[in-house]
Short mmCIF file of C-alpha atoms in Angstrom, two decimals:
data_model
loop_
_atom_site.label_atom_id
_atom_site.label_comp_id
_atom_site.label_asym_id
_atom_site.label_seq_id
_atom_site.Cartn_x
_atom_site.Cartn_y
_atom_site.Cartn_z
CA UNK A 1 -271.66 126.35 55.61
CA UNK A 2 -271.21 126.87 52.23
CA UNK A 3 -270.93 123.47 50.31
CA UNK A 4 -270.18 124.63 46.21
CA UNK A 5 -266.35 125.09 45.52
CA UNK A 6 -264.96 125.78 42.26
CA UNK A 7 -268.60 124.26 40.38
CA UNK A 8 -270.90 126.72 38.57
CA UNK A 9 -273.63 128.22 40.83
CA UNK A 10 -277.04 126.69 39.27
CA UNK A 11 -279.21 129.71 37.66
CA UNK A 12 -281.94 129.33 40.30
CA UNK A 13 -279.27 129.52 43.30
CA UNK A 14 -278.62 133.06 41.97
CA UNK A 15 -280.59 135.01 44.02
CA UNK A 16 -278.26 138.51 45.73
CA UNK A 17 -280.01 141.47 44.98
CA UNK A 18 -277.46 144.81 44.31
CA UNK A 19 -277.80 145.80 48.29
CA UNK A 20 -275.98 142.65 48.83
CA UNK A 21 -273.51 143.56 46.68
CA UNK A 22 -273.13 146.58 47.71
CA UNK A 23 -272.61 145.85 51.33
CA UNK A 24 -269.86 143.54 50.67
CA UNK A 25 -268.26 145.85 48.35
CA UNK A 26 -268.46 148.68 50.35
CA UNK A 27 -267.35 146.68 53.85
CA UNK A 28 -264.22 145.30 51.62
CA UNK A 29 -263.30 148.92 50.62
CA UNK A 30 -264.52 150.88 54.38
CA UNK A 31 -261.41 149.21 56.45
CA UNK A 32 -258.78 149.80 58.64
CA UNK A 33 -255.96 149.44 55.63
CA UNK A 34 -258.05 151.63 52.82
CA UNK A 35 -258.48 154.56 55.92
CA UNK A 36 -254.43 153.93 56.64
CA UNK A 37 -253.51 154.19 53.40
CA UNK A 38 -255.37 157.95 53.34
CA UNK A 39 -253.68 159.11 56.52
CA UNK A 40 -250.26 157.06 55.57
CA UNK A 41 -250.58 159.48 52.13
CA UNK A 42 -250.60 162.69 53.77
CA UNK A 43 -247.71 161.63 55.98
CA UNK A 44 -246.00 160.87 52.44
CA UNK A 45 -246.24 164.43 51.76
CA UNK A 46 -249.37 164.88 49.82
CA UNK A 47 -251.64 167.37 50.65
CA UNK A 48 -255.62 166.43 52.15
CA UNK A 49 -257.33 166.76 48.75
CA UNK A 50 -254.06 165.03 47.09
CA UNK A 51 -254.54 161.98 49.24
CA UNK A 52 -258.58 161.93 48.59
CA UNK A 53 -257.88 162.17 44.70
CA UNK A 54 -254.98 159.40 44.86
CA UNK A 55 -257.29 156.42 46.78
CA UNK A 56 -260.77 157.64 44.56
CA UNK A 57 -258.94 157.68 41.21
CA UNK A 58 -256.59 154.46 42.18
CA UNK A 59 -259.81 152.89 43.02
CA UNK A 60 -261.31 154.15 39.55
CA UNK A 61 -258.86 152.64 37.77
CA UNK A 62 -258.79 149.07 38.73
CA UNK A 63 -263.13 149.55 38.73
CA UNK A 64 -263.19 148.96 34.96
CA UNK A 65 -260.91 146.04 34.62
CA UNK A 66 -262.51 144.59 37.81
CA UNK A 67 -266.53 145.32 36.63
CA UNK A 68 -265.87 143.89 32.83
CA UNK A 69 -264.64 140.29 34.26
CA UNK A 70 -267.32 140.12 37.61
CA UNK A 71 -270.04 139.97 34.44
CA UNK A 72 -268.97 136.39 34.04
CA UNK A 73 -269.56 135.55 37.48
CA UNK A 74 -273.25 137.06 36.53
CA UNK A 75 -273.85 135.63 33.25
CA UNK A 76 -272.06 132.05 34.16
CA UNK A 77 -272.09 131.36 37.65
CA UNK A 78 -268.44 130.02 38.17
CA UNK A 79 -266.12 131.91 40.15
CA UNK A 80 -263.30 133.72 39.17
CA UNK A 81 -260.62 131.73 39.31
CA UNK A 82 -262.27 129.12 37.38
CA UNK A 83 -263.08 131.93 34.60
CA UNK A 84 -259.29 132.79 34.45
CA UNK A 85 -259.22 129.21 32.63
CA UNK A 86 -260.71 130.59 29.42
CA UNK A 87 -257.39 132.80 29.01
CA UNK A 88 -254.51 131.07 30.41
CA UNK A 89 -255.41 127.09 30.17
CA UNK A 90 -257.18 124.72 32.63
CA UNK A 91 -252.95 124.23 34.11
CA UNK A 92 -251.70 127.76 33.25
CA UNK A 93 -254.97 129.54 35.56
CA UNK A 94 -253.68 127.17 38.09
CA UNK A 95 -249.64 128.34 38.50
CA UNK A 96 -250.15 131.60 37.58
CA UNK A 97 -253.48 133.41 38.33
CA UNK A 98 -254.16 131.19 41.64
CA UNK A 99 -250.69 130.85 42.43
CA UNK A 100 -250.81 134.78 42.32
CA UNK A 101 -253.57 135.14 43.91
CA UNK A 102 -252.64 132.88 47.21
CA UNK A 103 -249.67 135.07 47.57
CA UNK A 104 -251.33 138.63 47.34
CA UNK A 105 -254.60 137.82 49.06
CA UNK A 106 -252.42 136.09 51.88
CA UNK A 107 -250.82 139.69 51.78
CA UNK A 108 -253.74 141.77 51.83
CA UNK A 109 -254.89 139.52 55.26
CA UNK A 110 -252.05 140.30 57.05
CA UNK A 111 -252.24 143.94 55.88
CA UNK A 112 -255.28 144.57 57.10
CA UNK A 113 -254.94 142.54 60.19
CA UNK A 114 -251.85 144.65 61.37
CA UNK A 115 -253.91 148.09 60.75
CA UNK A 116 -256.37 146.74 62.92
CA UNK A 117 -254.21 145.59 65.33
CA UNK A 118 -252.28 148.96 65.59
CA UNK A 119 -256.38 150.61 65.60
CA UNK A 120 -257.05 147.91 68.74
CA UNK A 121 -253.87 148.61 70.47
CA UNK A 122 -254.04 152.65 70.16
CA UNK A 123 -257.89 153.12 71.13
CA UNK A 124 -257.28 150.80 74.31
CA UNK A 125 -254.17 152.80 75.67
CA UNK A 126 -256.21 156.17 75.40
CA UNK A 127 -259.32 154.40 76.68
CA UNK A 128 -257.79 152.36 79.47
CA UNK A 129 -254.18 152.59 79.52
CA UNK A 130 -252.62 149.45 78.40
CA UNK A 131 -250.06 148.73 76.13
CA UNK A 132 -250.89 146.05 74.28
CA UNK A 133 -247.84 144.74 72.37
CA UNK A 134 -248.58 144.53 68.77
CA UNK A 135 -247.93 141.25 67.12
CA UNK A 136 -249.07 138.78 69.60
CA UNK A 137 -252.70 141.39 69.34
CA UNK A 138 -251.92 140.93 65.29
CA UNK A 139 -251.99 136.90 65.47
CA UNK A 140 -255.16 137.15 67.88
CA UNK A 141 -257.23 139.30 65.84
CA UNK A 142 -256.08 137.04 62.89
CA UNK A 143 -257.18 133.96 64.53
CA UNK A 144 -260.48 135.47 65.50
CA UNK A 145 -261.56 136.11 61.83
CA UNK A 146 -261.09 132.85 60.19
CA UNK A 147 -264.36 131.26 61.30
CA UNK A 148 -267.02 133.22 58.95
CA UNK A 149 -264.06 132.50 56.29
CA UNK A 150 -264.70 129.19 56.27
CA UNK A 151 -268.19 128.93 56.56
CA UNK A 152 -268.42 130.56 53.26
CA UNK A 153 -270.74 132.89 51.19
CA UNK A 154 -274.25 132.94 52.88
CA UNK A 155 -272.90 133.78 56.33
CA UNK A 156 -270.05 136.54 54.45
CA UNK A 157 -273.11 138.21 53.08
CA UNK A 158 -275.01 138.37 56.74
CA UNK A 159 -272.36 139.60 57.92
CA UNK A 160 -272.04 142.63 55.59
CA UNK A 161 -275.49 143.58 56.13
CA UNK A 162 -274.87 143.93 59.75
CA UNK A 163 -271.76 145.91 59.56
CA UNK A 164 -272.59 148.25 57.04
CA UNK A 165 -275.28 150.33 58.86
CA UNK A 166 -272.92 150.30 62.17
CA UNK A 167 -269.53 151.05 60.68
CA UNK A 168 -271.15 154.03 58.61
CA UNK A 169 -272.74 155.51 61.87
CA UNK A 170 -269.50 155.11 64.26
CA UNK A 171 -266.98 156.01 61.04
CA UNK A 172 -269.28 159.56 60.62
CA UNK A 173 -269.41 159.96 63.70
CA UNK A 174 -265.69 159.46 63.79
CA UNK A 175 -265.24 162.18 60.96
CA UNK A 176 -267.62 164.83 63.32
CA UNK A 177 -265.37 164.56 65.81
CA UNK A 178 -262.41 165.30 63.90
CA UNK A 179 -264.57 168.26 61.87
CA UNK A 180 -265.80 169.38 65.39
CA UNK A 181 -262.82 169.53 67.47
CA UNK A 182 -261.34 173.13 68.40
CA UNK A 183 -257.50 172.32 68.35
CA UNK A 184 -255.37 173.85 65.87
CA UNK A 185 -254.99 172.34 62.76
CA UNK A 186 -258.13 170.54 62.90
CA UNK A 187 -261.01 173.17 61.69
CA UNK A 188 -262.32 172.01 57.79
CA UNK A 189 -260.86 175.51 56.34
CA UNK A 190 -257.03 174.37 58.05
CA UNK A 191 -257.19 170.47 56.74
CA UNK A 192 -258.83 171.50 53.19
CA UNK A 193 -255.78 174.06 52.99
CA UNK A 194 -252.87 171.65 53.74
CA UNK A 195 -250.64 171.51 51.45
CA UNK A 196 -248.39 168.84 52.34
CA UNK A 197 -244.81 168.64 50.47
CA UNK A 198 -245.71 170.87 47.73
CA UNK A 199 -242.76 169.34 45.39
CA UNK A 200 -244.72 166.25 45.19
CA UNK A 201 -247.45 167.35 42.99
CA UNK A 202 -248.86 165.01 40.31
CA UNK A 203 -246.18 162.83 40.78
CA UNK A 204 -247.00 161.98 44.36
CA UNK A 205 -250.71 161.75 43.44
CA UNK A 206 -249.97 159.37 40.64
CA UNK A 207 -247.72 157.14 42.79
CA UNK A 208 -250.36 156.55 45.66
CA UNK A 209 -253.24 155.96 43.10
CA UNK A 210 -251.07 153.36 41.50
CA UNK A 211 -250.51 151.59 44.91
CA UNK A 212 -254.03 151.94 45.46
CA UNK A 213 -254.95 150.28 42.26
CA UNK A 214 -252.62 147.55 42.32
CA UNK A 215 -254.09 146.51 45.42
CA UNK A 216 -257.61 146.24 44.03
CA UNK A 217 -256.32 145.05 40.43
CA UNK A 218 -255.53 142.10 42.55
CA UNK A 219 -259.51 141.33 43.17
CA UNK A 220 -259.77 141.17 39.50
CA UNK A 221 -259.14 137.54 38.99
CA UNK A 222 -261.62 136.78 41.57
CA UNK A 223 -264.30 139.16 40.72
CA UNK A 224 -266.74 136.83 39.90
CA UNK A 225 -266.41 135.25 43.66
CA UNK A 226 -268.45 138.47 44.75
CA UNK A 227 -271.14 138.32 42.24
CA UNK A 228 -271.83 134.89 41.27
CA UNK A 229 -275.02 134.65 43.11
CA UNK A 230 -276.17 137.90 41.82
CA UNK A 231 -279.60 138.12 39.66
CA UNK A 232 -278.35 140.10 36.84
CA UNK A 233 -275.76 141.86 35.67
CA UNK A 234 -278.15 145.26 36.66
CA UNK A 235 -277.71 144.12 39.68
CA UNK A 236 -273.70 144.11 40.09
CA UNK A 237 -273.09 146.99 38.31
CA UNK A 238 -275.21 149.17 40.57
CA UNK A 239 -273.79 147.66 44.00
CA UNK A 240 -270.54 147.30 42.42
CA UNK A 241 -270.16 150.97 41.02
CA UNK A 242 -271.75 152.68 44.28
CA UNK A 243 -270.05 150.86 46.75
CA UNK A 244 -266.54 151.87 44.95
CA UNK A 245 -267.41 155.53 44.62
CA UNK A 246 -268.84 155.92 48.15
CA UNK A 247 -266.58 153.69 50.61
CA UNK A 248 -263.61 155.16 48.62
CA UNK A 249 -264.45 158.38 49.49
CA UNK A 250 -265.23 157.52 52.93
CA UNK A 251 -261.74 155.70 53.83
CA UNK A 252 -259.72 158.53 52.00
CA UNK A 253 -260.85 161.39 53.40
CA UNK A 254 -261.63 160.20 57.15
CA UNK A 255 -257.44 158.82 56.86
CA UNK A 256 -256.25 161.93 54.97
CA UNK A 257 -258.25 164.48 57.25
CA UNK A 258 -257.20 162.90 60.56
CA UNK A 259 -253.40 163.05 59.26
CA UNK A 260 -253.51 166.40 57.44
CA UNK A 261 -255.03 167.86 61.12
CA UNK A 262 -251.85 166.78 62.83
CA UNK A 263 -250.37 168.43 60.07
CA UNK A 264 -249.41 164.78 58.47
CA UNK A 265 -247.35 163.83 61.68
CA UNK A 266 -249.89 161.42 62.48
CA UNK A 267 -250.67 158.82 59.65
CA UNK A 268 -252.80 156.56 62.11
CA UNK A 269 -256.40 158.24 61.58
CA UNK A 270 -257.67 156.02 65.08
CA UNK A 271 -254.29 157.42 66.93
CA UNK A 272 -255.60 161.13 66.38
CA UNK A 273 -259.54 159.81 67.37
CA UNK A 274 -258.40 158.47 70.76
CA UNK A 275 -256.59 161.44 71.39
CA UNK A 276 -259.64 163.76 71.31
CA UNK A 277 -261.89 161.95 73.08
CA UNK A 278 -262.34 160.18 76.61
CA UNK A 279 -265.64 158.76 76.05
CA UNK A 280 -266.00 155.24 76.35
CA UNK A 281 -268.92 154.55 74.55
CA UNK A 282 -266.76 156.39 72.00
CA UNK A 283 -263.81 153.89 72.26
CA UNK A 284 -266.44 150.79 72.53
CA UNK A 285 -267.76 151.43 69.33
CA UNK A 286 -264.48 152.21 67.53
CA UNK A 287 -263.19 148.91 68.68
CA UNK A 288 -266.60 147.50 67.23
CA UNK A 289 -266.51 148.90 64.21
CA UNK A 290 -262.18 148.01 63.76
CA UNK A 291 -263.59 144.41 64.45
CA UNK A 292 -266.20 144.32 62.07
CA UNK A 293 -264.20 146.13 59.12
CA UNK A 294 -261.44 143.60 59.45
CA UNK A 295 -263.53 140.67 59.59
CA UNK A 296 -265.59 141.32 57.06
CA UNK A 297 -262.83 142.16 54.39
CA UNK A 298 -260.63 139.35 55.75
CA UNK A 299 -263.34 137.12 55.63
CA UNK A 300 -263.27 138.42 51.32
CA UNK A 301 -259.75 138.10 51.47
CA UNK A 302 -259.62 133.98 53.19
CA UNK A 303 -262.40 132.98 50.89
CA UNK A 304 -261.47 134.56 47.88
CA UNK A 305 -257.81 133.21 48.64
CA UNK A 306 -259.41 129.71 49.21
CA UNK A 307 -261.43 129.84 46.14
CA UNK A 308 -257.72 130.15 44.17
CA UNK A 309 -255.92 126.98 46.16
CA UNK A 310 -259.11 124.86 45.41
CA UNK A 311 -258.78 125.96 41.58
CA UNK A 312 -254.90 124.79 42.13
CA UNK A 313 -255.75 121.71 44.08
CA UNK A 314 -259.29 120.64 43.54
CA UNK A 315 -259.13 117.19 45.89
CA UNK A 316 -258.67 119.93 48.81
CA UNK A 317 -262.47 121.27 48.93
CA UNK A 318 -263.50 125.20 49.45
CA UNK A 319 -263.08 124.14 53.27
CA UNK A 320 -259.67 123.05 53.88
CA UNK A 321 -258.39 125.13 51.53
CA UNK A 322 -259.57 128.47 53.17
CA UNK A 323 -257.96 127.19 56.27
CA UNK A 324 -254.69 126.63 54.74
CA UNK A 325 -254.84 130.26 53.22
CA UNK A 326 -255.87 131.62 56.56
CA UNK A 327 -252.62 129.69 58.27
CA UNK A 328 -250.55 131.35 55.58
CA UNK A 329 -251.93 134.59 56.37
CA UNK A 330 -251.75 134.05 59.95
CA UNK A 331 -248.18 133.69 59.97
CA UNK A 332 -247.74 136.54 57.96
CA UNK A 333 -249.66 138.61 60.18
CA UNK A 334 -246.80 138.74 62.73
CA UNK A 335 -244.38 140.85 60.14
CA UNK A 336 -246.01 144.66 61.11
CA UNK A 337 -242.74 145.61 59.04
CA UNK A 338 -245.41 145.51 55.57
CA UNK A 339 -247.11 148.38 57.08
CA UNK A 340 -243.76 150.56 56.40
CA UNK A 341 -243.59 148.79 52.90
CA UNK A 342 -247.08 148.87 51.33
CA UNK A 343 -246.41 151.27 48.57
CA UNK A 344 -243.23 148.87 47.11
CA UNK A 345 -245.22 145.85 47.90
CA UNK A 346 -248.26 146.84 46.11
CA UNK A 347 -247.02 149.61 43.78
CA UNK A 348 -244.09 147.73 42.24
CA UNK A 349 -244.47 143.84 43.45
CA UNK A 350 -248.14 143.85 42.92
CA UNK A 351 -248.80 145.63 40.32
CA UNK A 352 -246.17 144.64 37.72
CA UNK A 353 -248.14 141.53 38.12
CA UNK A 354 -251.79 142.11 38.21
CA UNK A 355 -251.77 144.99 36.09
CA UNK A 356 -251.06 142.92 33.16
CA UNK A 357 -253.12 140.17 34.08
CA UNK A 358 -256.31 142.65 33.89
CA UNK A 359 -255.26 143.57 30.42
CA UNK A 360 -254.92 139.76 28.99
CA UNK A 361 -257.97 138.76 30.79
CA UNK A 362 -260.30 141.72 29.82
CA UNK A 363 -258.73 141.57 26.19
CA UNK A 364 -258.83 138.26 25.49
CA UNK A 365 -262.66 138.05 27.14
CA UNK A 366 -263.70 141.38 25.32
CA UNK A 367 -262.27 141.19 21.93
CA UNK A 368 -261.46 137.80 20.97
CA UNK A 369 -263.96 135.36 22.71
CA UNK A 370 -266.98 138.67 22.17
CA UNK A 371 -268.36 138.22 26.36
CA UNK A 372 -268.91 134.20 25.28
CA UNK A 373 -267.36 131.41 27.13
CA UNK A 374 -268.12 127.38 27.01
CA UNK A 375 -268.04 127.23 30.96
CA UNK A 376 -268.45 123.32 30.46
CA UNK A 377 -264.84 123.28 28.55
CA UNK A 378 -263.66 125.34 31.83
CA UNK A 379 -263.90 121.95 33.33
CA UNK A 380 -262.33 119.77 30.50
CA UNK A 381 -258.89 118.51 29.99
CA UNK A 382 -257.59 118.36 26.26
CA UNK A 383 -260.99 120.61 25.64
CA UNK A 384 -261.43 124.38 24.14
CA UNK A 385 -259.15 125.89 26.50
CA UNK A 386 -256.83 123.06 27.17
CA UNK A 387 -254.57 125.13 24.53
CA UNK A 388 -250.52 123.67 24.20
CA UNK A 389 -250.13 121.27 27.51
CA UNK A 390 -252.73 123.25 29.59
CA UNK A 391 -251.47 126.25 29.01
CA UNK A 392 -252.17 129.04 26.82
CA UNK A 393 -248.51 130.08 25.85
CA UNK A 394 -249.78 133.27 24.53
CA UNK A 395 -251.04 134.65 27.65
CA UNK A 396 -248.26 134.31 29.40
CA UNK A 397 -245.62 136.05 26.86
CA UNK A 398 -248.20 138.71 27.03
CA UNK A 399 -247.95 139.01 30.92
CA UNK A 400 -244.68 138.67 30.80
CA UNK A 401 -243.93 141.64 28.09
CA UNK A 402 -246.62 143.74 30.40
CA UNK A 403 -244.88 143.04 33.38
CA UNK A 404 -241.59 143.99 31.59
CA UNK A 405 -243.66 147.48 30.46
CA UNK A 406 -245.06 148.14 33.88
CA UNK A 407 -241.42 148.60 35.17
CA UNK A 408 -240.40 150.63 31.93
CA UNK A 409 -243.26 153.26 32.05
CA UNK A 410 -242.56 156.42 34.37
CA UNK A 411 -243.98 157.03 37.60
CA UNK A 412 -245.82 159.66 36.22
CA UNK A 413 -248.06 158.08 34.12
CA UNK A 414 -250.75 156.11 36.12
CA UNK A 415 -249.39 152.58 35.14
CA UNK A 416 -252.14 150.32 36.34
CA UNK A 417 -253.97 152.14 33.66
CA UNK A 418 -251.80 152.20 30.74
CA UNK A 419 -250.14 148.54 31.22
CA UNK A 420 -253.36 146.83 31.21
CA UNK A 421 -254.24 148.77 27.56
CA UNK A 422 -250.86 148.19 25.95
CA UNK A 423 -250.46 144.07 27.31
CA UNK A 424 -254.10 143.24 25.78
CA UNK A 425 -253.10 144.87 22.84
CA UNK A 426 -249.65 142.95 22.75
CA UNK A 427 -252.32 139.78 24.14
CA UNK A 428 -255.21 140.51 20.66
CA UNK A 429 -251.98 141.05 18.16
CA UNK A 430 -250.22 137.60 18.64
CA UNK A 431 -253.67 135.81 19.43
CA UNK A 432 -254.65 137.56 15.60
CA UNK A 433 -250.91 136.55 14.42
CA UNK A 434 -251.61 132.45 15.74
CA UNK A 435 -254.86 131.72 14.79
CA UNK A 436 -254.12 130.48 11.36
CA UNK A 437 -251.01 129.02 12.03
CA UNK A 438 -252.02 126.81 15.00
CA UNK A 439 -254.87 124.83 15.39
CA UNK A 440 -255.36 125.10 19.07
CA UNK A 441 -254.71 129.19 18.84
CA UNK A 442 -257.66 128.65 16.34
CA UNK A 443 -260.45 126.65 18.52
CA UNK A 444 -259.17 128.65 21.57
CA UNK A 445 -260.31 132.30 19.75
CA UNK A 446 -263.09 131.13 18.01
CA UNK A 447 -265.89 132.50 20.26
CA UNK A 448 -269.06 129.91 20.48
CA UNK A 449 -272.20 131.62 19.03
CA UNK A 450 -275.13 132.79 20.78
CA UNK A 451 -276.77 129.67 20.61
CA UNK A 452 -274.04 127.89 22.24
CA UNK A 453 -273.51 130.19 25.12
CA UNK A 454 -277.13 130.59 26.10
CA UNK A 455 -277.07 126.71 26.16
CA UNK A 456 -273.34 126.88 28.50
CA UNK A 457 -274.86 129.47 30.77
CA UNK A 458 -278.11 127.23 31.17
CA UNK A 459 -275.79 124.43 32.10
CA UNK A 460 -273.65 126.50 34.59
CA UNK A 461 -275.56 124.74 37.53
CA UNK A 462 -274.59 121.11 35.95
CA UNK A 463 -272.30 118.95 37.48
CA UNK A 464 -269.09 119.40 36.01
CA UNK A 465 -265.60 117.68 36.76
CA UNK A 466 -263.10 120.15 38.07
#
């Protein structure tokens, strides 16, 4: 059981090597949802290689945001909700980036829990014939993945390592018997050629990559959770970056090849697998494999979404606040009705929100505090980024104005990308504009110098009141 909560992880507690990281990474991104969202593309109309290109370069997008703030997790050993102090105020982080994050990561359970609830409920009615009914299998499997949750980091990455090897040997073996089957529709030369609604074009690519990416913009306030044990920042980027490209690639094409073969009548990848097979080790290990996707991301999504109450109500502890996340996303879990809606949820909902989060937080921790923060002043009320009543009023008219631009830009342009660049320019402009009219806009800016950080990061592991 995990015991640290929202305190800095000590320097010599930092001990994940990059396989770690990449494990977790790459179980959070190989799931039931990310393989639905492939297949639930092609049944949008795009065509195979439309839907690949939509979840890789959705997934590309939100990378850079998400890999510039997990190096404070590296350098400085809090997590991220804690880090998300330094730009909007020891208060503001609390109402806004946690309060943000509770909601979306409570979300993203239930999402993931129904997609492996419809994968449980189709593989046993090929296999064996029953009809499972679909929420009350929902709330089960949602029940069922709560325990690692709560038991925190150490037994999250454990369980990674064990999934990884088996859900990338019953997932390819998955894809061979798609690749190998001898209906029509199903040979590589058919699926590589199908077109899908050929008036969608670029538009229809951009608009799934931006869902895509608003879903993992999300993760970018608590990118540091993931990393904060790592050795160095070597480390991260190399799980980090090869875990994105590959369990992308993965989930997209094994969705978007199962639903292109039925010629995109069929957006349930697992449907189409228990259709063409009556093997029962077959179906054993597909259930397996459902199980251990969706418990290990849920188990990223519960503690990451505990991490954010406990930065919102410290008194609570890392404990009791992952179960009250995981009761939230319990009862969400019996609404299979978000399955329909994921691309308004996350495209519009999500991402007018997150989007220009990742552009004030990368901005502000990029060009005006230079990669330095005073992670002892993270803890401090009336300290260094304690700005105007706990809040840092800047940050939030800059939010605001980006979530007012997210809505403006056309669907056309990939706006996860473009509303993170123009809010932290809207976010370095008024910081540059305050800074010599306001003292606290002043302190706030002023990054510490070298001296000082290397001193902060060497007191990371100090105790510190939250």
């Amino acid at each position: 059981m995990e015991q640290r909560g929202i305190e800095p992880v000590p320097e010599e507690a930092r001990t994940t090597h990059w396989s770690d990281i990449f494990s977790i990474v790459f179980n959070f991104l190989v799931n039931p949802g990310m393989i639905l969202i492939g297949g639930l593309a092609v049944a949008g109309g795009l065509s195979f290689w439309g839907a690949v290109i939509a979840v890789t370069l959705g997934i590309a997008v939100a990378f850079v945001p998400y890999i510039i703030v997990a190096t404070i997790g590296v350098d400085y050993g809090v997590p991220g909700q804690v880090s998300t102090r330094m730009t909007y105020g020891v208060i503001g982080s609390r109402w806004i980036a946690s309060l943000l994050r509770v909601a979306v990561t409570t979300f993203q359970f239930a999402f993931q829990t129904i997609a492996g609830a419809l994968a449980i409920v189709a593989v046993l009615h090929a296999w064996l014939g029953i009809s499972l009914p679909l929420v009350p299998t929902s709330l089960v499997f949602a029940a069922f993945q709560v325990l690692i949750a709560t038991m925190g980091y150490g037994p999250l990455k454990h369980l990674s390592r064990i999934a990884l090897p088996l859900k990338v040997i019953v997932l390819g073996f998955s894809l061979y018997l798609l690749v190998s089957h001898d209906a029509p529709g199903f040979h590589p030369s058919e699926v590589f050629s199908f077109n899908g609604s050929s008036t969608l074009g670029w538009i229809g690519i951009a608009v799934w990559a931006n869902s895509v990416a608003a879903a993992w913009l999300t993760m970018v306030t608590d990118a540091a959770d993931f990393c904060r044990y790592s050795r160095t920042r070597a480390d991260m980027w190399i799980g980090t970056m090869a875990a994105a490209i590959l369990g992308a690639l993965l989930s997209a094409v094994l969705g978007a090849y199962g639903a292109a073969a039925t010629l995109g009548t069929v957006s349930n990848p697992f449907d189409v697998i228990s259709g063409i097979t009556t093997s029962g080790v077959v179906f054993v290990a597909l259930l397996i494999v459902v199980v251990l996707d969706n418990w290990t991301i849920n188990v990223l999504n519960l503690y990451t979404g505990g991490l954010a109450i406990v930065n919102m109500i410290p008194r609570l502890g890392r404990f009791w606040s992952t179960v009250v996340a995981s009761a939230i996303g319990i009862a969400i879990s019996a609404f299979p009705a978000i399955i329909d809606g994921f691309n308004t949820i996350s495209g519009v909902a999500i991402g007018c929100l997150f989007a220009p989060i990742a552009g004030v937080l990368v901005a502000d921790y990029v060009v005006v505090k230079r990669w330095r923060i005073d992670v002892p002043q993270l803890f401090v009320h009336g300290g260094r980024y304690w700005y105007l009543r706990g809040t840092n009023p800047v940050a939030v008219l800059s939010t605001a104005i980006g979530a007012g631009l997210y809505f403006l830009l056309p669907e056309a342009v990939l706006r996860c990308l473009v509303t993170p660049i123009l809010t932290g320019l809207v976010f370095v402009v008024i910081t540059r504009l305050l800074v010599t009219r306001f003292e606290w806009a002043r302190v706030a800016a002023e990054p510490i110098s070298a001296p000082a950080r290397a001193a902060a990061a060497e007191d990371a592991g100090a105790a510190v009141r939250p």
